[in-house]
Amino acid sequence: MTARPAGRAAPTLESVAARAGVSRATAGRVLAGSTTVGEQAREAVLRAAAELSYVTNRAARSLMTRRSDSIAFVVAESEERFFGDPHFALVLRGAHAVLAAHDVQLVFSILSTSADRDRFERFARGGHLDGVILVSLHGDDPLPRRLQEAGVPVILSGRPFTETAGLSYVDADNVGGARAAVRLLVERGRTRLATITGPLDMTAAIDRRVGFQDELAAQGLRSHGVRDGDWSIAGGRHAMLEMLAAEPLIDGVFAANDLMAFGAMQAVTETGRSVPGDVAVVGFDDSPTASSSHPAITTVRQPIIGMGEALATRLLALIERGEPLEPMVMGTELVLRDSA
């Protein structure tokens, strides 16, 4: 442990404020991670703190602010699903970048069993967290409401299965993205279209199926196949094999994520067909899988890292203000590659 030079007093919050040219209260808010301070004042305080080698006493600050300076990022999936789908890591990356910039600790948790859920809820209720980002919820999950009732601020990645007053969320335009995928397939001359959905206890999967159906109706076409998937490569392959067995003349497929699109392409090839020659395929996400597969997958890009950033930014604002935020729906765009 390095000793402080003799005669040199430890820097104080007052000395940081004086050097930055702001009030003690403003300096305190900046160093506590407040998002309500102007950027110029914030930069001045952080610069002054660095120049003076000022280190916040977290224990003292927690007693004063009644905050833990910790945010949980919680994924309600199995470990296999989490580590098998790059979507989660990209959302986590965006959230971590924002929290690190605000000197807030990120606590990561996977809730794959009821024991995991009970343990996490006890932890959250124990005052160890300032807020929670919840990702990949299924059905009418009671966890968000239970945390809210315990006074823990919550934000969801994705629209909740049941609309809940005061529950904030960040989502992508799933309906619009799916409609764009169908329009592209029709523009490519495909008329016998099918879709592979995600699990229909999740709103993203429901909305992407609705978009597929709505655009088919707008184009005056009927569906040539709908199969439920599980977001995995194996699930996409199995669903595609079933659809091709039932409707051999399918010439275009919209898969509700890139992993299932990749599985669908495997099935097309296994049955002696080609992509995109016989069957054009469009995915959703623009995950690393889409650009690295052969052929590369045409897909609907949702801003996955940006959604993680928005989740963290909005949760910090919710914690600071104590008021519910309006839902945020981020735009999507088509990324043209080789599969369609």
CSV table of C-alpha atoms in Angstrom, one decimal:
chain,number,residue,atom,x,y,z
A,1,MET,CA,0.0,0.0,0.0
A,2,THR,CA,1.5,3.4,-1.0
A,3,ALA,CA,1.6,6.0,1.7
A,4,ARG,CA,0.5,9.5,1.1
A,5,PRO,CA,3.4,12.0,1.0
A,6,ALA,CA,4.0,13.6,4.4
A,7,GLY,CA,2.3,17.0,4.8
A,8,ARG,CA,-0.1,16.4,1.9
A,9,ALA,CA,-3.8,16.3,3.0
A,10,ALA,CA,-6.2,14.0,1.3
A,11,PRO,CA,-8.3,15.8,-1.3
A,12,THR,CA,-11.8,16.5,-0.3
A,13,LEU,CA,-15.1,17.0,-2.1
A,14,GLU,CA,-14.7,20.7,-1.3
A,15,SER,CA,-11.3,20.9,-3.0
A,16,VAL,CA,-12.6,19.1,-6.1
A,17,ALA,CA,-15.5,21.5,-6.3
A,18,ALA,CA,-13.2,24.5,-5.8
A,19,ARG,CA,-10.9,23.4,-8.6
A,20,ALA,CA,-13.8,22.6,-10.9
A,21,GLY,CA,-15.5,26.0,-10.2
A,22,VAL,CA,-18.8,24.4,-9.1
A,23,SER,CA,-20.7,24.1,-5.9
A,24,ARG,CA,-20.0,21.2,-3.5
A,25,ALA,CA,-23.5,19.9,-4.2
A,26,THR,CA,-22.9,19.8,-8.0
A,27,ALA,CA,-19.5,18.1,-7.5
A,28,GLY,CA,-21.2,15.5,-5.2
A,29,ARG,CA,-24.0,14.8,-7.8
A,30,VAL,CA,-21.4,14.3,-10.5
A,31,LEU,CA,-19.3,11.9,-8.4
A,32,ALA,CA,-22.5,10.1,-7.4
A,33,GLY,CA,-23.3,9.4,-11.0
A,34,SER,CA,-26.2,11.8,-11.5
A,35,THR,CA,-27.4,12.3,-15.1
A,36,THR,CA,-28.9,15.7,-14.4
A,37,VAL,CA,-25.7,17.8,-14.4
A,38,GLY,CA,-24.7,19.6,-17.5
A,39,GLU,CA,-21.9,18.1,-19.6
A,40,GLN,CA,-19.5,21.0,-19.1
A,41,ALA,CA,-19.8,20.9,-15.3
A,42,ARG,CA,-19.6,17.1,-15.3
A,43,GLU,CA,-16.3,17.2,-17.3
A,44,ALA,CA,-14.9,19.9,-15.1
A,45,VAL,CA,-15.6,17.9,-11.9
A,46,LEU,CA,-14.2,14.6,-13.3
A,47,ARG,CA,-11.1,16.4,-14.5
A,48,ALA,CA,-10.6,18.1,-11.1
A,49,ALA,CA,-11.1,14.8,-9.3
A,50,ALA,CA,-8.5,13.1,-11.6
A,51,GLU,CA,-5.9,15.9,-11.1
A,52,LEU,CA,-6.3,15.8,-7.3
A,53,SER,CA,-6.4,12.0,-7.2
A,54,TYR,CA,-9.7,12.2,-5.4
A,55,VAL,CA,-11.2,8.8,-4.7
A,56,THR,CA,-14.9,8.6,-3.6
A,57,ASN,CA,-15.5,6.8,-0.4
A,58,ARG,CA,-18.2,4.4,-1.6
A,59,ALA,CA,-19.2,3.3,1.9
A,60,ALA,CA,-19.7,6.9,3.0
A,61,ARG,CA,-21.5,7.8,-0.2
A,62,SER,CA,-23.9,4.8,0.1
A,63,LEU,CA,-24.8,5.9,3.6
A,64,MET,CA,-25.5,9.4,2.4
A,65,THR,CA,-27.3,8.5,-0.9
A,66,ARG,CA,-28.8,5.2,0.2
A,67,ARG,CA,-27.6,3.8,-3.1
A,68,SER,CA,-25.4,0.8,-3.8
A,69,ASP,CA,-24.0,2.1,-7.1
A,70,SER,CA,-24.8,-1.3,-8.6
A,71,ILE,CA,-27.2,-2.3,-11.4
A,72,ALA,CA,-28.2,-5.8,-12.3
A,73,PHE,CA,-28.3,-7.2,-15.8
A,74,VAL,CA,-30.6,-10.2,-15.6
A,75,VAL,CA,-31.3,-12.7,-18.4
A,76,ALA,CA,-34.2,-15.1,-17.8
A,77,GLU,CA,-32.9,-17.9,-19.9
A,78,SER,CA,-30.8,-21.1,-19.6
A,79,GLU,CA,-27.0,-20.8,-19.6
A,80,GLU,CA,-27.0,-22.8,-22.9
A,81,ARG,CA,-29.3,-20.3,-24.5
A,82,PHE,CA,-27.4,-17.3,-23.2
A,83,PHE,CA,-24.0,-18.5,-24.3
A,84,GLY,CA,-25.3,-19.8,-27.6
A,85,ASP,CA,-26.9,-16.6,-28.8
A,86,PRO,CA,-24.7,-13.5,-29.5
A,87,HIS,CA,-27.7,-11.2,-29.0
A,88,PHE,CA,-27.3,-11.2,-25.3
A,89,ALA,CA,-23.6,-10.4,-25.2
A,90,LEU,CA,-24.2,-7.4,-27.5
A,91,VAL,CA,-27.0,-6.0,-25.3
A,92,LEU,CA,-24.8,-6.5,-22.3
A,93,ARG,CA,-21.9,-4.7,-24.1
A,94,GLY,CA,-24.0,-1.7,-24.7
A,95,ALA,CA,-25.4,-1.5,-21.1
A,96,HIS,CA,-21.9,-2.1,-19.6
A,97,ALA,CA,-20.4,0.8,-21.6
A,98,VAL,CA,-22.9,3.3,-20.2
A,99,LEU,CA,-22.7,2.0,-16.6
A,100,ALA,CA,-18.9,2.1,-16.6
A,101,ALA,CA,-18.9,5.7,-17.8
A,102,HIS,CA,-21.1,6.5,-14.8
A,103,ASP,CA,-18.9,4.6,-12.4
A,104,VAL,CA,-21.7,2.1,-11.7
A,105,GLN,CA,-21.0,-1.5,-11.1
A,106,LEU,CA,-22.8,-4.1,-13.3
A,107,VAL,CA,-24.0,-7.3,-11.6
A,108,PHE,CA,-24.8,-10.1,-14.1
A,109,SER,CA,-27.2,-12.9,-13.4
A,110,ILE,CA,-28.8,-15.8,-15.3
A,111,LEU,CA,-32.1,-17.0,-14.0
A,112,SER,CA,-32.6,-20.5,-15.4
A,113,THR,CA,-34.3,-22.1,-12.3
A,114,SER,CA,-36.8,-21.2,-9.6
A,115,ALA,CA,-33.9,-21.3,-7.1
A,116,ASP,CA,-32.0,-18.8,-9.2
A,117,ARG,CA,-35.1,-16.5,-9.2
A,118,ASP,CA,-35.7,-16.8,-5.4
A,119,ARG,CA,-32.0,-16.1,-4.7
A,120,PHE,CA,-31.9,-13.1,-7.0
A,121,GLU,CA,-35.1,-11.6,-5.6
A,122,ARG,CA,-33.8,-11.9,-2.1
A,123,PHE,CA,-30.6,-10.1,-3.2
A,124,ALA,CA,-32.5,-7.3,-4.9
A,125,ARG,CA,-34.9,-6.8,-2.0
A,126,GLY,CA,-31.9,-6.7,0.4
A,127,GLY,CA,-30.9,-3.2,-0.9
A,128,HIS,CA,-27.9,-4.4,-2.9
A,129,LEU,CA,-29.1,-2.9,-6.2
A,130,ASP,CA,-30.2,0.5,-7.4
A,131,GLY,CA,-32.1,-1.0,-10.3
A,132,VAL,CA,-32.5,-4.0,-12.6
A,133,ILE,CA,-32.4,-4.5,-16.4
A,134,LEU,CA,-34.5,-7.6,-17.3
A,135,VAL,CA,-33.8,-9.3,-20.6
A,136,SER,CA,-35.7,-12.2,-22.4
A,137,LEU,CA,-38.7,-12.6,-20.2
A,138,HIS,CA,-41.2,-15.3,-21.1
A,139,GLY,CA,-45.0,-14.9,-20.7
A,140,ASP,CA,-46.5,-12.9,-17.9
A,141,ASP,CA,-43.4,-13.1,-15.7
A,142,PRO,CA,-44.2,-11.8,-12.2
A,143,LEU,CA,-40.6,-10.8,-11.5
A,144,PRO,CA,-40.8,-7.2,-12.8
A,145,ARG,CA,-43.9,-6.4,-10.7
A,146,ARG,CA,-42.4,-8.1,-7.6
A,147,LEU,CA,-39.3,-6.0,-7.9
A,148,GLN,CA,-41.3,-2.8,-8.4
A,149,GLU,CA,-43.4,-3.6,-5.3
A,150,ALA,CA,-40.2,-4.0,-3.4
A,151,GLY,CA,-39.2,-0.5,-4.5
A,152,VAL,CA,-36.5,-1.6,-7.0
A,153,PRO,CA,-36.5,0.3,-10.3
A,154,VAL,CA,-36.9,-2.0,-13.3
A,155,ILE,CA,-36.6,-1.6,-17.1
A,156,LEU,CA,-37.3,-4.4,-19.6
A,157,SER,CA,-35.6,-5.3,-22.9
A,158,GLY,CA,-38.7,-5.8,-25.0
A,159,ARG,CA,-42.4,-5.0,-24.6
A,160,PRO,CA,-43.9,-6.8,-21.6
A,161,PHE,CA,-46.2,-9.7,-22.3
A,162,THR,CA,-48.9,-7.9,-20.3
A,163,GLU,CA,-49.1,-4.1,-20.3
A,164,THR,CA,-48.2,-2.9,-16.8
A,165,ALA,CA,-48.6,0.7,-15.6
A,166,GLY,CA,-45.2,2.3,-14.7
A,167,LEU,CA,-43.1,-0.5,-16.3
A,168,SER,CA,-40.5,1.0,-18.6
A,169,TYR,CA,-39.0,-0.8,-21.6
A,170,VAL,CA,-36.9,-0.5,-24.7
A,171,ASP,CA,-37.9,-2.4,-27.8
A,172,ALA,CA,-37.2,-2.6,-31.5
A,173,ASP,CA,-39.8,-2.1,-34.2
A,174,ASN,CA,-40.5,-5.8,-34.6
A,175,VAL,CA,-43.6,-5.5,-36.6
A,176,GLY,CA,-42.1,-3.0,-39.1
A,177,GLY,CA,-39.0,-5.0,-39.4
A,178,ALA,CA,-40.9,-8.1,-40.3
A,179,ARG,CA,-43.0,-6.3,-42.8
A,180,ALA,CA,-39.8,-5.0,-44.5
A,181,ALA,CA,-38.5,-8.5,-44.7
A,182,VAL,CA,-41.7,-9.7,-46.5
A,183,ARG,CA,-41.7,-6.8,-48.9
A,184,LEU,CA,-38.1,-7.6,-49.9
A,185,LEU,CA,-39.0,-11.2,-50.6
A,186,VAL,CA,-41.9,-10.1,-52.7
A,187,GLU,CA,-39.7,-7.6,-54.6
A,188,ARG,CA,-37.3,-10.5,-55.3
A,189,GLY,CA,-40.2,-12.3,-57.0
A,190,ARG,CA,-41.0,-14.7,-54.2
A,191,THR,CA,-44.7,-15.5,-53.7
A,192,ARG,CA,-44.9,-18.7,-51.7
A,193,LEU,CA,-43.7,-17.4,-48.4
A,194,ALA,CA,-43.3,-19.0,-45.0
A,195,THR,CA,-42.1,-18.0,-41.6
A,196,ILE,CA,-40.3,-19.5,-38.6
A,197,THR,CA,-41.3,-17.7,-35.4
A,198,GLY,CA,-39.6,-17.4,-32.1
A,199,PRO,CA,-41.3,-18.8,-28.9
A,200,LEU,CA,-44.8,-17.3,-28.8
A,201,ASP,CA,-44.6,-16.6,-25.1
A,202,MET,CA,-42.3,-13.7,-26.0
A,203,THR,CA,-43.6,-10.4,-27.5
A,204,ALA,CA,-40.7,-10.1,-30.0
A,205,ALA,CA,-41.8,-13.4,-31.6
A,206,ILE,CA,-45.5,-12.4,-31.5
A,207,ASP,CA,-44.8,-9.0,-33.1
A,208,ARG,CA,-42.6,-10.4,-35.9
A,209,ARG,CA,-45.2,-13.0,-36.8
A,210,VAL,CA,-47.9,-10.2,-36.8
A,211,GLY,CA,-45.6,-8.2,-39.2
A,212,PHE,CA,-45.2,-11.2,-41.5
A,213,GLN,CA,-49.0,-11.8,-41.6
A,214,ASP,CA,-49.9,-8.1,-42.0
A,215,GLU,CA,-47.5,-7.6,-45.0
A,216,LEU,CA,-48.7,-10.8,-46.7
A,217,ALA,CA,-52.2,-9.5,-46.5
A,218,ALA,CA,-51.1,-6.1,-47.8
A,219,GLN,CA,-49.4,-7.9,-50.8
A,220,GLY,CA,-52.5,-10.0,-51.5
A,221,LEU,CA,-50.6,-13.2,-50.6
A,222,ARG,CA,-51.4,-16.1,-48.3
A,223,SER,CA,-49.0,-17.9,-46.0
A,224,HIS,CA,-47.4,-21.2,-47.2
A,225,GLY,CA,-46.2,-22.2,-43.7
A,226,VAL,CA,-45.8,-21.1,-40.1
A,227,ARG,CA,-43.7,-23.0,-37.7
A,228,ASP,CA,-42.7,-22.1,-34.1
A,229,GLY,CA,-39.0,-22.1,-33.4
A,230,ASP,CA,-36.9,-21.6,-30.3
A,231,TRP,CA,-34.4,-19.0,-31.5
A,232,SER,CA,-31.8,-21.7,-32.1
A,233,ILE,CA,-30.0,-23.1,-35.2
A,234,ALA,CA,-31.4,-26.5,-34.5
A,235,GLY,CA,-34.9,-25.1,-34.1
A,236,GLY,CA,-34.7,-23.3,-37.4
A,237,ARG,CA,-33.4,-26.3,-39.2
A,238,HIS,CA,-36.2,-28.6,-37.8
A,239,ALA,CA,-38.9,-26.1,-38.6
A,240,MET,CA,-37.7,-25.6,-42.1
A,241,LEU,CA,-37.5,-29.4,-42.8
A,242,GLU,CA,-41.2,-29.7,-41.6
A,243,MET,CA,-42.3,-26.8,-43.8
A,244,LEU,CA,-40.6,-28.1,-46.9
A,245,ALA,CA,-42.1,-31.5,-46.3
A,246,ALA,CA,-45.6,-30.0,-46.1
A,247,GLU,CA,-45.1,-27.3,-48.8
A,248,PRO,CA,-42.2,-28.3,-51.2
A,249,LEU,CA,-42.7,-25.2,-53.4
A,250,ILE,CA,-41.9,-22.6,-50.7
A,251,ASP,CA,-39.6,-20.0,-52.3
A,252,GLY,CA,-39.1,-17.5,-49.5
A,253,VAL,CA,-38.7,-17.7,-45.7
A,254,PHE,CA,-38.6,-15.1,-43.0
A,255,ALA,CA,-37.0,-16.4,-39.9
A,256,ALA,CA,-37.5,-14.4,-36.7
A,257,ASN,CA,-33.8,-14.4,-35.9
A,258,ASP,CA,-30.5,-15.0,-37.6
A,259,LEU,CA,-29.7,-18.3,-35.8
A,260,MET,CA,-33.0,-19.8,-37.1
A,261,ALA,CA,-32.3,-18.4,-40.5
A,262,PHE,CA,-29.0,-20.2,-40.5
A,263,GLY,CA,-30.7,-23.4,-39.5
A,264,ALA,CA,-33.3,-22.9,-42.2
A,265,MET,CA,-30.5,-22.5,-44.8
A,266,GLN,CA,-29.0,-25.8,-43.6
A,267,ALA,CA,-32.4,-27.5,-44.1
A,268,VAL,CA,-32.8,-26.1,-47.6
A,269,THR,CA,-29.4,-27.4,-48.6
A,270,GLU,CA,-30.0,-30.8,-47.0
A,271,THR,CA,-33.1,-31.3,-49.2
A,272,GLY,CA,-31.2,-30.6,-52.4
A,273,ARG,CA,-32.3,-27.0,-52.8
A,274,SER,CA,-30.2,-23.8,-53.0
A,275,VAL,CA,-30.2,-20.5,-51.2
A,276,PRO,CA,-31.2,-18.1,-52.7
A,277,GLY,CA,-31.8,-19.8,-56.0
A,278,ASP,CA,-34.7,-22.0,-54.8
A,279,VAL,CA,-35.5,-20.5,-51.4
A,280,ALA,CA,-34.6,-16.9,-50.4
A,281,VAL,CA,-34.1,-16.5,-46.6
A,282,VAL,CA,-34.3,-13.3,-44.5
A,283,GLY,CA,-33.4,-13.3,-40.8
A,284,PHE,CA,-33.7,-10.7,-38.0
A,285,ASP,CA,-31.1,-9.1,-35.7
A,286,ASP,CA,-28.0,-8.6,-37.8
A,287,SER,CA,-26.0,-10.7,-35.4
A,288,PRO,CA,-22.4,-11.9,-36.2
A,289,THR,CA,-23.9,-15.1,-37.5
A,290,ALA,CA,-25.6,-13.2,-40.3
A,291,SER,CA,-22.3,-11.8,-41.8
A,292,SER,CA,-20.2,-14.9,-41.2
A,293,SER,CA,-22.4,-17.6,-42.6
A,294,HIS,CA,-22.3,-18.9,-46.2
A,295,PRO,CA,-24.2,-17.5,-47.9
A,296,ALA,CA,-24.2,-14.4,-45.8
A,297,ILE,CA,-27.7,-13.8,-44.4
A,298,THR,CA,-29.9,-10.9,-45.6
A,299,THR,CA,-31.5,-9.7,-42.3
A,300,VAL,CA,-33.4,-7.0,-40.5
A,301,ARG,CA,-30.9,-5.1,-38.3
A,302,GLN,CA,-32.0,-4.0,-34.9
A,303,PRO,CA,-29.6,-1.8,-33.0
A,304,ILE,CA,-28.7,-4.4,-30.4
A,305,ILE,CA,-25.8,-2.5,-28.7
A,306,GLY,CA,-27.7,0.7,-28.9
A,307,MET,CA,-30.6,-1.0,-27.2
A,308,GLY,CA,-28.3,-2.0,-24.3
A,309,GLU,CA,-27.1,1.6,-24.1
A,310,ALA,CA,-30.6,2.9,-24.0
A,311,LEU,CA,-31.6,0.4,-21.3
A,312,ALA,CA,-28.8,1.5,-19.0
A,313,THR,CA,-29.2,5.2,-19.7
A,314,ARG,CA,-33.0,5.2,-19.1
A,315,LEU,CA,-32.7,3.1,-16.0
A,316,LEU,CA,-30.2,5.6,-14.5
A,317,ALA,CA,-32.7,8.4,-15.4
A,318,LEU,CA,-35.5,6.4,-13.8
A,319,ILE,CA,-33.4,5.9,-10.6
A,320,GLU,CA,-32.5,9.6,-10.5
A,321,ARG,CA,-36.0,11.0,-11.1
A,322,GLY,CA,-38.1,8.3,-9.6
A,323,GLU,CA,-40.8,8.6,-12.3
A,324,PRO,CA,-41.8,6.1,-15.0
A,325,LEU,CA,-40.5,6.7,-18.5
A,326,GLU,CA,-42.4,6.4,-21.7
A,327,PRO,CA,-41.6,3.2,-23.7
A,328,MET,CA,-38.8,3.5,-26.3
A,329,VAL,CA,-39.1,1.7,-29.6
A,330,MET,CA,-36.0,1.8,-31.8
A,331,GLY,CA,-36.0,1.6,-35.6
A,332,THR,CA,-34.9,-1.3,-37.8
A,333,GLU,CA,-33.4,-1.5,-41.2
A,334,LEU,CA,-32.8,-4.1,-43.9
A,335,VAL,CA,-29.2,-5.3,-44.5
A,336,LEU,CA,-28.9,-6.9,-48.0
A,337,ARG,CA,-26.5,-9.8,-48.3
A,338,ASP,CA,-26.6,-13.0,-50.3
A,339,SER,CA,-29.4,-15.2,-48.9
A,340,ALA,CA,-32.2,-13.1,-50.5
